[in-house]
Amino acid sequence: MQILIGPFSQIVTLRNLSLKGPLADEALEIIAGGGILMEDGLIKAVGFFEKLSMQFPKAQPDLLDIPAVLLPGFIDCHTHICYGGNRSRDYAMRVAGKPYLEIAKAGGGIWSSVQMTRAASEQELLDSLLQRIKRHADEGVTTMEVKSGYGLNLENELKMLRVIKQASGLTIADLYATCLAAHIKPRDFNGTEKQYLDYIITGLLPAIKQEGLCNRVDIFIEETAFNTSDANAYLSAAKKLGFDITVHADQFTAGGSQIAITCGAVSADHLEASREQEITALAKSDTVAVVLPGASLGLGMHFAPARKLLNAGACLAIASDWNPGSAPQGDLLMQAAVLGAFEKLSTAETFAGLCFRAAHALRLHDRGIIDEGKKAHLQAYPTNDYRDILYHQGKMKPFKVWA
Ligand SMILES: [Zn+2]
């Protein structure tokens, strides 16, 4: 069945924009009085509403009676929204000035989320995951990457990935799972970091393949997690098994992004600690630079150098990093708007980072712009000027989402 939606005060298509480098707002295609013809979940035609309604008289109209601006659905290409419990106690200690090690000693940190996630039943994990997915989808996020990484053994990593797979069938949003078993070495693993990574390669990754649970592998490269040489060997082995690669890179210390580039990772995420040499290398590579302003807000630290990355020519995506520890807020639009204010990003750059450039980080080329043949993942905001959306710094939400 064909459905004609509109008329929209403005459709911001994000068509014909470059995948890398700076974008001026003047380059945005804005269709005033626009409409969209949808069929079987795909966009069939984009144009002036009046014209489309004459061209397709049999299409069922889905009419809007208030001024509205239409954007592609957002793609959040980096989240950890499958987890048990919460870490508000950590947060209270952190804002009160307690150092990381003291918080970890008091039973906080990633390990506490691992314990709470292991203790949760599949049903409990699924219920809380679905609540977070619903909130995100209501706020216009129609594709979400979701990482494992709070199981950290065969049984519990598989449990998380199965829950994520189950959730995909129960939401309008598209979920995209990533295995982050290499988040930290679990405290109950008897061996070195390298031995733990070998255990994932030989035991977990083949099981994931066999069950078809995900095709993307992530690792946290950091002084407190995994070093660059162990990571390099791990990622090469994962790649040989046919997995896409992404990396938690340069969050507190630089080094991870270079491994990401060397291993041909689809994305290098975080980058708060990236220096000129990392920025230049990322810009030259095909690896998407994903910045995570929600983690900067949660940790009270500076933002990643988004402006410099764009100026150097990188493909810049913006994701929420929504997780129970460092980024508990999860409001992607708010975070992107605030990042834009601090880093001086144009509206076009921010929208691109939330849409087609973020889709690229997941190798998804069927979404993120409004164009014929693309998925009809769309969101409408209650205004007649697209600039109002970032101006409200996240308080203006879509009133309607299609997915
Ligand atoms: Zn993360």
CSV table of C-alpha atoms and ligand atoms in Angstrom, one decimal:
chain,number,residue,atom,x,y,z
A,1,MET,CA,0.0,0.0,0.0
A,2,GLN,CA,1.2,3.5,-0.9
A,3,ILE,CA,1.0,6.2,1.8
A,4,LEU,CA,1.5,9.9,1.2
A,5,ILE,CA,2.7,11.9,4.2
A,6,GLY,CA,2.8,15.6,4.4
A,7,PRO,CA,2.6,18.5,3.8
A,8,PHE,CA,5.8,19.4,5.7
A,9,SER,CA,7.0,23.0,6.2
A,10,GLN,CA,10.4,21.6,5.4
A,11,ILE,CA,12.0,18.3,4.5
A,12,VAL,CA,15.7,18.2,5.3
A,13,THR,CA,16.8,15.5,3.0
A,14,LEU,CA,20.6,15.4,3.7
A,15,ARG,CA,21.0,14.2,0.1
A,16,ASN,CA,24.1,15.0,-1.9
A,17,LEU,CA,26.4,15.8,1.0
A,18,SER,CA,29.9,14.6,1.2
A,19,LEU,CA,30.7,11.6,3.5
A,20,LYS,CA,33.8,13.3,4.9
A,21,GLY,CA,34.9,16.8,6.0
A,22,PRO,CA,33.1,20.1,6.9
A,23,LEU,CA,29.6,20.8,5.7
A,24,ALA,CA,28.0,24.3,5.4
A,25,ASP,CA,24.3,24.7,6.1
A,26,GLU,CA,24.0,26.3,2.7
A,27,ALA,CA,24.6,22.8,1.2
A,28,LEU,CA,21.5,21.4,2.9
A,29,GLU,CA,18.6,20.6,0.5
A,30,ILE,CA,15.4,21.9,2.1
A,31,ILE,CA,12.1,21.1,0.4
A,32,ALA,CA,9.4,23.6,1.5
A,33,GLY,CA,5.8,22.2,1.3
A,34,GLY,CA,7.3,18.7,0.9
A,35,GLY,CA,5.7,15.3,0.9
A,36,ILE,CA,6.9,11.7,1.0
A,37,LEU,CA,5.4,8.7,-0.7
A,38,MET,CA,6.1,5.4,1.2
A,39,GLU,CA,5.5,1.8,0.2
A,40,ASP,CA,6.6,-1.3,2.1
A,41,GLY,CA,8.7,0.6,4.5
A,42,LEU,CA,10.6,2.4,1.7
A,43,ILE,CA,10.6,5.9,0.4
A,44,LYS,CA,9.2,5.8,-3.1
A,45,ALA,CA,9.1,9.5,-3.9
A,46,VAL,CA,10.2,12.8,-2.3
A,47,GLY,CA,9.0,16.1,-3.6
A,48,PHE,CA,6.3,18.8,-3.3
A,49,PHE,CA,3.3,17.5,-1.5
A,50,GLU,CA,0.7,19.0,-3.9
A,51,LYS,CA,2.5,17.5,-6.9
A,52,LEU,CA,2.8,14.1,-5.3
A,53,SER,CA,-0.8,14.0,-4.4
A,54,MET,CA,-1.8,14.6,-8.0
A,55,GLN,CA,0.8,12.1,-9.3
A,56,PHE,CA,-0.4,9.4,-6.9
A,57,PRO,CA,-4.1,10.0,-6.4
A,58,LYS,CA,-4.7,6.4,-5.0
A,59,ALA,CA,-2.1,6.8,-2.2
A,60,GLN,CA,-3.6,6.8,1.2
A,61,PRO,CA,-3.0,10.2,2.7
A,62,ASP,CA,-1.4,10.6,6.2
A,63,LEU,CA,-2.0,14.3,6.6
A,64,LEU,CA,-0.3,16.7,9.1
A,65,ASP,CA,-2.3,19.6,10.5
A,66,ILE,CA,0.5,21.4,12.2
A,67,PRO,CA,3.8,23.0,10.9
A,68,ALA,CA,6.4,20.2,10.8
A,69,VAL,CA,10.0,19.7,9.8
A,70,LEU,CA,11.0,16.2,8.6
A,71,LEU,CA,14.4,14.6,9.2
A,72,PRO,CA,15.8,11.1,8.6
A,73,GLY,CA,15.6,8.9,11.7
A,74,PHE,CA,18.7,9.2,13.8
A,75,ILE,CA,21.3,6.3,14.0
A,76,ASP,CA,22.9,5.9,17.4
A,77,CYS,CA,26.0,3.8,16.4
A,78,HIS,CA,27.4,3.3,19.9
A,79,THR,CA,25.4,2.3,22.9
A,80,HIS,CA,25.6,-0.1,25.9
A,81,ILE,CA,21.9,-0.1,26.8
A,82,CYS,CA,21.6,-3.8,27.6
A,83,TYR,CA,22.6,-4.0,31.3
A,84,GLY,CA,21.4,-4.9,34.8
A,85,GLY,CA,21.2,-2.6,37.8
A,86,ASN,CA,22.4,1.0,37.8
A,87,ARG,CA,25.5,3.0,39.0
A,88,SER,CA,24.0,6.1,40.6
A,89,ARG,CA,26.2,5.4,43.6
A,90,ASP,CA,29.3,5.6,41.4
A,91,TYR,CA,28.0,8.8,39.9
A,92,ALA,CA,27.4,10.4,43.3
A,93,MET,CA,30.9,9.4,44.4
A,94,ARG,CA,32.4,10.8,41.1
A,95,VAL,CA,30.7,14.2,41.3
A,96,ALA,CA,31.8,14.4,44.9
A,97,GLY,CA,35.4,14.1,43.7
A,98,LYS,CA,36.3,10.5,44.5
A,99,PRO,CA,39.0,9.1,42.2
A,100,TYR,CA,38.2,6.2,39.9
A,101,LEU,CA,40.3,3.6,41.9
A,102,GLU,CA,38.5,4.5,45.1
A,103,ILE,CA,35.1,4.0,43.4
A,104,ALA,CA,36.3,0.7,42.0
A,105,LYS,CA,37.5,-0.4,45.5
A,106,ALA,CA,34.1,0.5,46.9
A,107,GLY,CA,32.6,-2.0,44.5
A,108,GLY,CA,31.8,0.3,41.6
A,109,GLY,CA,33.0,0.6,38.0
A,110,ILE,CA,32.4,-1.7,35.0
A,111,TRP,CA,32.8,-4.8,37.2
A,112,SER,CA,29.8,-3.9,39.3
A,113,SER,CA,27.6,-3.7,36.1
A,114,VAL,CA,29.0,-7.1,35.1
A,115,GLN,CA,27.9,-8.5,38.4
A,116,MET,CA,24.4,-7.0,38.2
A,117,THR,CA,24.0,-8.1,34.6
A,118,ARG,CA,25.1,-11.6,35.3
A,119,ALA,CA,22.6,-11.7,38.2
A,120,ALA,CA,19.7,-10.5,36.0
A,121,SER,CA,17.4,-13.0,34.3
A,122,GLU,CA,17.0,-12.8,30.5
A,123,GLN,CA,13.5,-11.5,31.1
A,124,GLU,CA,14.7,-8.7,33.4
A,125,LEU,CA,17.4,-7.7,30.9
A,126,LEU,CA,15.0,-7.8,28.1
A,127,ASP,CA,12.4,-5.6,29.9
A,128,SER,CA,14.9,-2.9,30.9
A,129,LEU,CA,16.5,-2.9,27.4
A,130,LEU,CA,13.0,-2.5,25.7
A,131,GLN,CA,12.3,0.5,28.0
A,132,ARG,CA,15.5,2.2,26.9
A,133,ILE,CA,14.8,1.3,23.2
A,134,LYS,CA,11.3,2.8,23.4
A,135,ARG,CA,12.6,6.0,24.9
A,136,HIS,CA,15.2,6.3,22.2
A,137,ALA,CA,12.7,5.4,19.4
A,138,ASP,CA,10.2,8.0,20.7
A,139,GLU,CA,13.0,10.5,20.5
A,140,GLY,CA,13.6,9.8,16.8
A,141,VAL,CA,16.4,7.2,17.1
A,142,THR,CA,15.3,4.5,14.6
A,143,THR,CA,18.5,2.5,14.4
A,144,MET,CA,20.5,1.6,17.5
A,145,GLU,CA,23.8,-0.3,17.9
A,146,VAL,CA,23.8,-2.2,21.2
A,147,LYS,CA,26.9,-3.8,22.7
A,148,SER,CA,27.3,-6.7,24.9
A,149,GLY,CA,30.3,-6.4,27.4
A,150,TYR,CA,28.7,-6.8,30.8
A,151,GLY,CA,28.7,-10.6,30.7
A,152,LEU,CA,32.5,-11.2,30.2
A,153,ASN,CA,32.2,-15.0,30.0
A,154,LEU,CA,30.8,-17.4,27.4
A,155,GLU,CA,27.5,-17.9,29.1
A,156,ASN,CA,26.7,-14.3,30.0
A,157,GLU,CA,28.0,-12.7,26.8
A,158,LEU,CA,25.7,-15.1,24.8
A,159,LYS,CA,22.9,-14.3,27.2
A,160,MET,CA,23.3,-10.5,26.5
A,161,LEU,CA,23.5,-11.1,22.7
A,162,ARG,CA,20.4,-13.4,22.7
A,163,VAL,CA,18.5,-10.7,24.6
A,164,ILE,CA,19.5,-8.1,22.1
A,165,LYS,CA,18.4,-10.4,19.3
A,166,GLN,CA,15.1,-11.0,21.0
A,167,ALA,CA,14.5,-7.3,21.5
A,168,SER,CA,14.9,-6.6,17.8
A,169,GLY,CA,11.7,-8.5,17.1
A,170,LEU,CA,9.8,-6.4,19.7
A,171,THR,CA,10.5,-2.8,18.6
A,172,ILE,CA,10.0,-0.6,15.6
A,173,ALA,CA,13.7,0.3,15.7
A,174,ASP,CA,16.4,-1.6,14.0
A,175,LEU,CA,19.0,-3.0,16.4
A,176,TYR,CA,22.5,-3.8,15.5
A,177,ALA,CA,24.5,-5.9,18.0
A,178,THR,CA,28.2,-5.7,18.7
A,179,CYS,CA,30.3,-8.1,20.8
A,180,LEU,CA,32.2,-6.2,23.5
A,181,ALA,CA,33.5,-9.2,25.4
A,182,ALA,CA,36.8,-7.4,25.4
A,183,HIS,CA,35.5,-4.6,27.6
A,184,ILE,CA,37.8,-5.4,30.6
A,185,LYS,CA,39.4,-8.6,31.8
A,186,PRO,CA,36.9,-10.0,34.3
A,187,ARG,CA,38.1,-10.2,37.8
A,188,ASP,CA,37.2,-13.9,38.0
A,189,PHE,CA,39.2,-14.9,34.9
A,190,ASN,CA,42.3,-16.8,35.9
A,191,GLY,CA,45.0,-15.6,33.5
A,192,THR,CA,46.5,-12.6,31.6
A,193,GLU,CA,44.7,-10.1,29.4
A,194,LYS,CA,46.1,-12.0,26.4
A,195,GLN,CA,44.8,-15.3,27.6
A,196,TYR,CA,41.3,-13.8,28.2
A,197,LEU,CA,41.3,-12.5,24.6
A,198,ASP,CA,42.4,-15.9,23.3
A,199,TYR,CA,39.5,-17.4,25.3
A,200,ILE,CA,37.1,-15.1,23.5
A,201,ILE,CA,38.6,-15.9,20.1
A,202,THR,CA,38.5,-19.7,20.5
A,203,GLY,CA,35.3,-20.1,22.5
A,204,LEU,CA,33.0,-17.1,22.3
A,205,LEU,CA,33.3,-15.7,18.7
A,206,PRO,CA,32.7,-19.1,17.0
A,207,ALA,CA,29.6,-19.6,19.1
A,208,ILE,CA,28.4,-16.1,18.2
A,209,LYS,CA,28.9,-16.9,14.5
A,210,GLN,CA,27.1,-20.2,14.8
A,211,GLU,CA,24.1,-18.7,16.4
A,212,GLY,CA,24.1,-15.6,14.1
A,213,LEU,CA,24.0,-13.2,17.0
A,214,CYS,CA,26.2,-10.4,15.6
A,215,ASN,CA,28.9,-9.7,13.1
A,216,ARG,CA,30.8,-6.9,14.8
A,217,VAL,CA,33.5,-7.0,17.4
A,218,ASP,CA,34.6,-4.1,19.7
A,219,ILE,CA,37.5,-3.7,22.2
A,220,PHE,CA,38.4,-1.2,24.8
A,221,ILE,CA,42.0,-0.1,24.3
A,222,GLU,CA,43.1,1.8,27.4
A,223,GLU,CA,45.6,1.5,30.2
A,224,THR,CA,42.9,0.1,32.5
A,225,ALA,CA,41.6,-2.4,29.8
A,226,PHE,CA,43.7,-3.8,26.9
A,227,ASN,CA,47.0,-2.7,25.5
A,228,THR,CA,47.6,-2.0,21.8
A,229,SER,CA,49.6,-5.1,21.0
A,230,ASP,CA,47.1,-7.6,22.5
A,231,ALA,CA,44.3,-5.6,20.8
A,232,ASN,CA,46.0,-5.8,17.5
A,233,ALA,CA,46.3,-9.6,17.6
A,234,TYR,CA,42.7,-9.9,18.9
A,235,LEU,CA,41.2,-7.7,16.2
A,236,SER,CA,43.2,-9.4,13.4
A,237,ALA,CA,41.9,-12.8,14.6
A,238,ALA,CA,38.3,-11.5,14.8
A,239,LYS,CA,38.6,-10.1,11.3
A,240,LYS,CA,39.8,-13.4,10.0
A,241,LEU,CA,36.6,-14.9,11.5
A,242,GLY,CA,34.7,-12.5,9.3
A,243,PHE,CA,33.7,-9.9,11.9
A,244,ASP,CA,33.6,-6.1,11.3
A,245,ILE,CA,35.8,-4.2,13.8
A,246,THR,CA,35.2,-1.2,15.9
A,247,VAL,CA,37.3,0.2,18.7
A,248,HIS,CA,36.9,2.2,22.0
A,249,ALA,CA,39.9,4.4,21.2
A,250,ASP,CA,41.8,7.4,22.6
A,251,GLN,CA,39.4,8.0,25.5
A,252,PHE,CA,42.0,8.8,28.2
A,253,THR,CA,45.2,8.0,26.4
A,254,ALA,CA,46.0,8.0,22.7
A,255,GLY,CA,47.0,4.9,20.8
A,256,GLY,CA,43.7,3.0,20.1
A,257,SER,CA,42.8,4.9,17.0
A,258,GLN,CA,46.0,3.9,15.3
A,259,ILE,CA,45.2,0.2,15.9
A,260,ALA,CA,41.7,0.8,14.6
A,261,ILE,CA,43.1,2.3,11.4
A,262,THR,CA,45.7,-0.5,11.0
A,263,CYS,CA,43.1,-3.2,11.5
A,264,GLY,CA,40.7,-1.5,9.0
A,265,ALA,CA,38.1,-0.9,11.7
A,266,VAL,CA,34.8,0.6,10.5
A,267,SER,CA,34.9,3.1,13.3
A,268,ALA,CA,37.1,4.4,16.1
A,269,ASP,CA,35.0,5.7,19.0
A,270,HIS,CA,35.6,8.3,21.8
A,271,LEU,CA,38.8,10.2,20.7
A,272,GLU,CA,38.8,12.7,23.6
A,273,ALA,CA,42.6,12.2,23.9
A,274,SER,CA,43.4,12.2,20.1
A,275,ARG,CA,46.2,14.6,19.2
A,276,GLU,CA,47.1,16.2,15.9
A,277,GLN,CA,48.7,13.0,14.6
A,278,GLU,CA,45.7,10.8,15.4
A,279,ILE,CA,43.3,13.4,13.9
A,280,THR,CA,45.3,13.5,10.7
A,281,ALA,CA,45.6,9.7,10.5
A,282,LEU,CA,41.8,9.3,11.0
A,283,ALA,CA,41.0,11.9,8.4
A,284,LYS,CA,43.2,10.0,5.8
A,285,SER,CA,41.6,6.7,6.6
A,286,ASP,CA,38.2,5.0,5.9
A,287,THR,CA,37.5,4.6,9.6
A,288,VAL,CA,34.6,6.7,10.8
A,289,ALA,CA,35.5,9.0,13.8
A,290,VAL,CA,32.7,8.6,16.3
A,291,VAL,CA,32.5,11.1,19.1
A,292,LEU,CA,30.5,10.5,22.3
A,293,PRO,CA,29.5,13.7,24.0
A,294,GLY,CA,27.3,11.9,26.5
A,295,ALA,CA,30.5,10.4,28.1
A,296,SER,CA,32.1,13.8,28.4
A,297,LEU,CA,29.0,15.1,30.1
A,298,GLY,CA,28.8,12.0,32.4
A,299,LEU,CA,32.4,12.2,33.4
A,300,GLY,CA,32.7,15.9,33.5
A,301,MET,CA,35.6,16.0,31.0
A,302,HIS,CA,36.3,17.8,27.7
A,303,PHE,CA,34.7,16.9,24.4
A,304,ALA,CA,36.5,15.0,21.6
A,305,PRO,CA,38.0,17.4,19.0
A,306,ALA,CA,35.0,17.2,16.6
A,307,ARG,CA,35.8,20.5,14.8
A,308,LYS,CA,39.4,19.5,14.2
A,309,LEU,CA,38.4,16.1,13.0
A,310,LEU,CA,36.0,17.7,10.4
A,311,ASN,CA,38.5,20.3,9.4
A,312,ALA,CA,41.1,17.6,8.8
A,313,GLY,CA,38.6,15.8,6.6
A,314,ALA,CA,37.3,12.9,8.8
A,315,CYS,CA,33.9,11.3,8.6
A,316,LEU,CA,32.5,12.4,11.9
A,317,ALA,CA,29.6,10.6,13.6
A,318,ILE,CA,28.0,11.5,16.9
A,319,ALA,CA,26.6,8.7,19.2
A,320,SER,CA,25.3,8.6,22.8
A,321,ASP,CA,27.5,5.9,24.4
A,322,TRP,CA,24.4,5.4,26.6
A,323,ASN,CA,25.7,3.2,29.5
A,324,PRO,CA,25.1,2.8,33.2
A,325,GLY,CA,28.5,4.2,34.2
A,326,SER,CA,30.0,7.1,32.3
A,327,ALA,CA,27.0,8.1,30.1
A,328,PRO,CA,23.7,7.4,32.0
A,329,GLN,CA,21.7,10.1,30.3
A,330,GLY,CA,21.2,8.8,26.8
A,331,ASP,CA,19.5,11.8,25.2
A,332,LEU,CA,21.3,11.8,21.8
A,333,LEU,CA,19.8,15.0,20.4
A,334,MET,CA,20.6,17.0,23.5
A,335,GLN,CA,24.2,15.7,23.6
A,336,ALA,CA,24.7,16.5,19.9
A,337,ALA,CA,23.3,20.0,20.3
A,338,VAL,CA,25.5,20.7,23.2
A,339,LEU,CA,28.6,19.3,21.5
A,340,GLY,CA,27.8,21.5,18.5
A,341,ALA,CA,27.7,24.6,20.7
A,342,PHE,CA,31.1,23.8,22.3
A,343,GLU,CA,32.8,22.5,19.2
A,344,LYS,CA,31.3,24.9,16.7
A,345,LEU,CA,29.6,22.4,14.4
A,346,SER,CA,27.2,23.6,11.7
A,347,THR,CA,23.6,22.2,11.8
A,348,ALA,CA,24.5,20.3,8.6
A,349,GLU,CA,27.5,18.7,10.3
A,350,THR,CA,25.5,17.7,13.4
A,351,PHE,CA,22.6,16.2,11.4
A,352,ALA,CA,25.0,14.4,9.2
A,353,GLY,CA,26.8,13.0,12.3
A,354,LEU,CA,23.5,11.7,13.6
A,355,CYS,CA,22.2,10.4,10.3
A,356,PHE,CA,24.1,9.2,7.2
A,357,ARG,CA,27.6,9.4,8.7
A,358,ALA,CA,26.5,7.4,11.7
A,359,ALA,CA,24.9,4.9,9.3
A,360,HIS,CA,28.3,4.5,7.6
A,361,ALA,CA,29.9,3.5,10.9
A,362,LEU,CA,27.5,0.5,10.9
A,363,ARG,CA,28.0,-0.1,7.1
A,364,LEU,CA,24.3,0.6,6.6
A,365,HIS,CA,23.8,2.4,3.3
A,366,ASP,CA,20.0,2.1,3.1
A,367,ARG,CA,19.2,4.9,5.6
A,368,GLY,CA,20.3,8.2,7.1
A,369,ILE,CA,19.1,10.3,4.1
A,370,ILE,CA,15.7,11.0,2.7
A,371,ASP,CA,15.8,9.8,-0.8
A,372,GLU,CA,14.1,7.4,-3.2
A,373,GLY,CA,14.8,3.7,-2.3
A,374,LYS,CA,16.0,4.4,1.2
A,375,LYS,CA,14.2,3.1,4.3
A,376,ALA,CA,11.3,5.2,5.4
A,377,HIS,CA,12.9,5.9,8.8
A,378,LEU,CA,11.6,9.4,9.4
A,379,GLN,CA,10.9,11.9,12.3
A,380,ALA,CA,8.8,15.1,12.3
A,381,TYR,CA,9.4,18.0,14.6
A,382,PRO,CA,6.7,20.6,15.6
A,383,THR,CA,8.2,23.7,13.9
A,384,ASN,CA,8.5,25.3,10.5
A,385,ASP,CA,12.2,26.0,10.7
A,386,TYR,CA,14.8,23.2,10.9
A,387,ARG,CA,17.2,25.5,12.9
A,388,ASP,CA,14.7,25.4,15.8
A,389,ILE,CA,15.7,21.8,16.5
A,390,LEU,CA,19.2,22.3,17.7
A,391,TYR,CA,18.3,25.7,19.1
A,392,HIS,CA,16.2,24.1,21.7
A,393,GLN,CA,19.2,21.9,22.7
A,394,GLY,CA,17.3,18.7,22.8
A,395,LYS,CA,14.1,19.9,24.5
A,396,MET,CA,12.2,19.9,21.2
A,397,LYS,CA,11.4,16.3,20.4
A,398,PRO,CA,9.8,14.7,17.4
A,399,PHE,CA,6.0,14.4,17.6
A,400,LYS,CA,5.9,11.6,15.1
A,401,VAL,CA,8.4,8.8,14.2
A,402,TRP,CA,8.1,6.4,11.3
A,403,ALA,CA,10.1,3.2,11.2
B,1,ZN,ZN,31.2,2.9,24.9
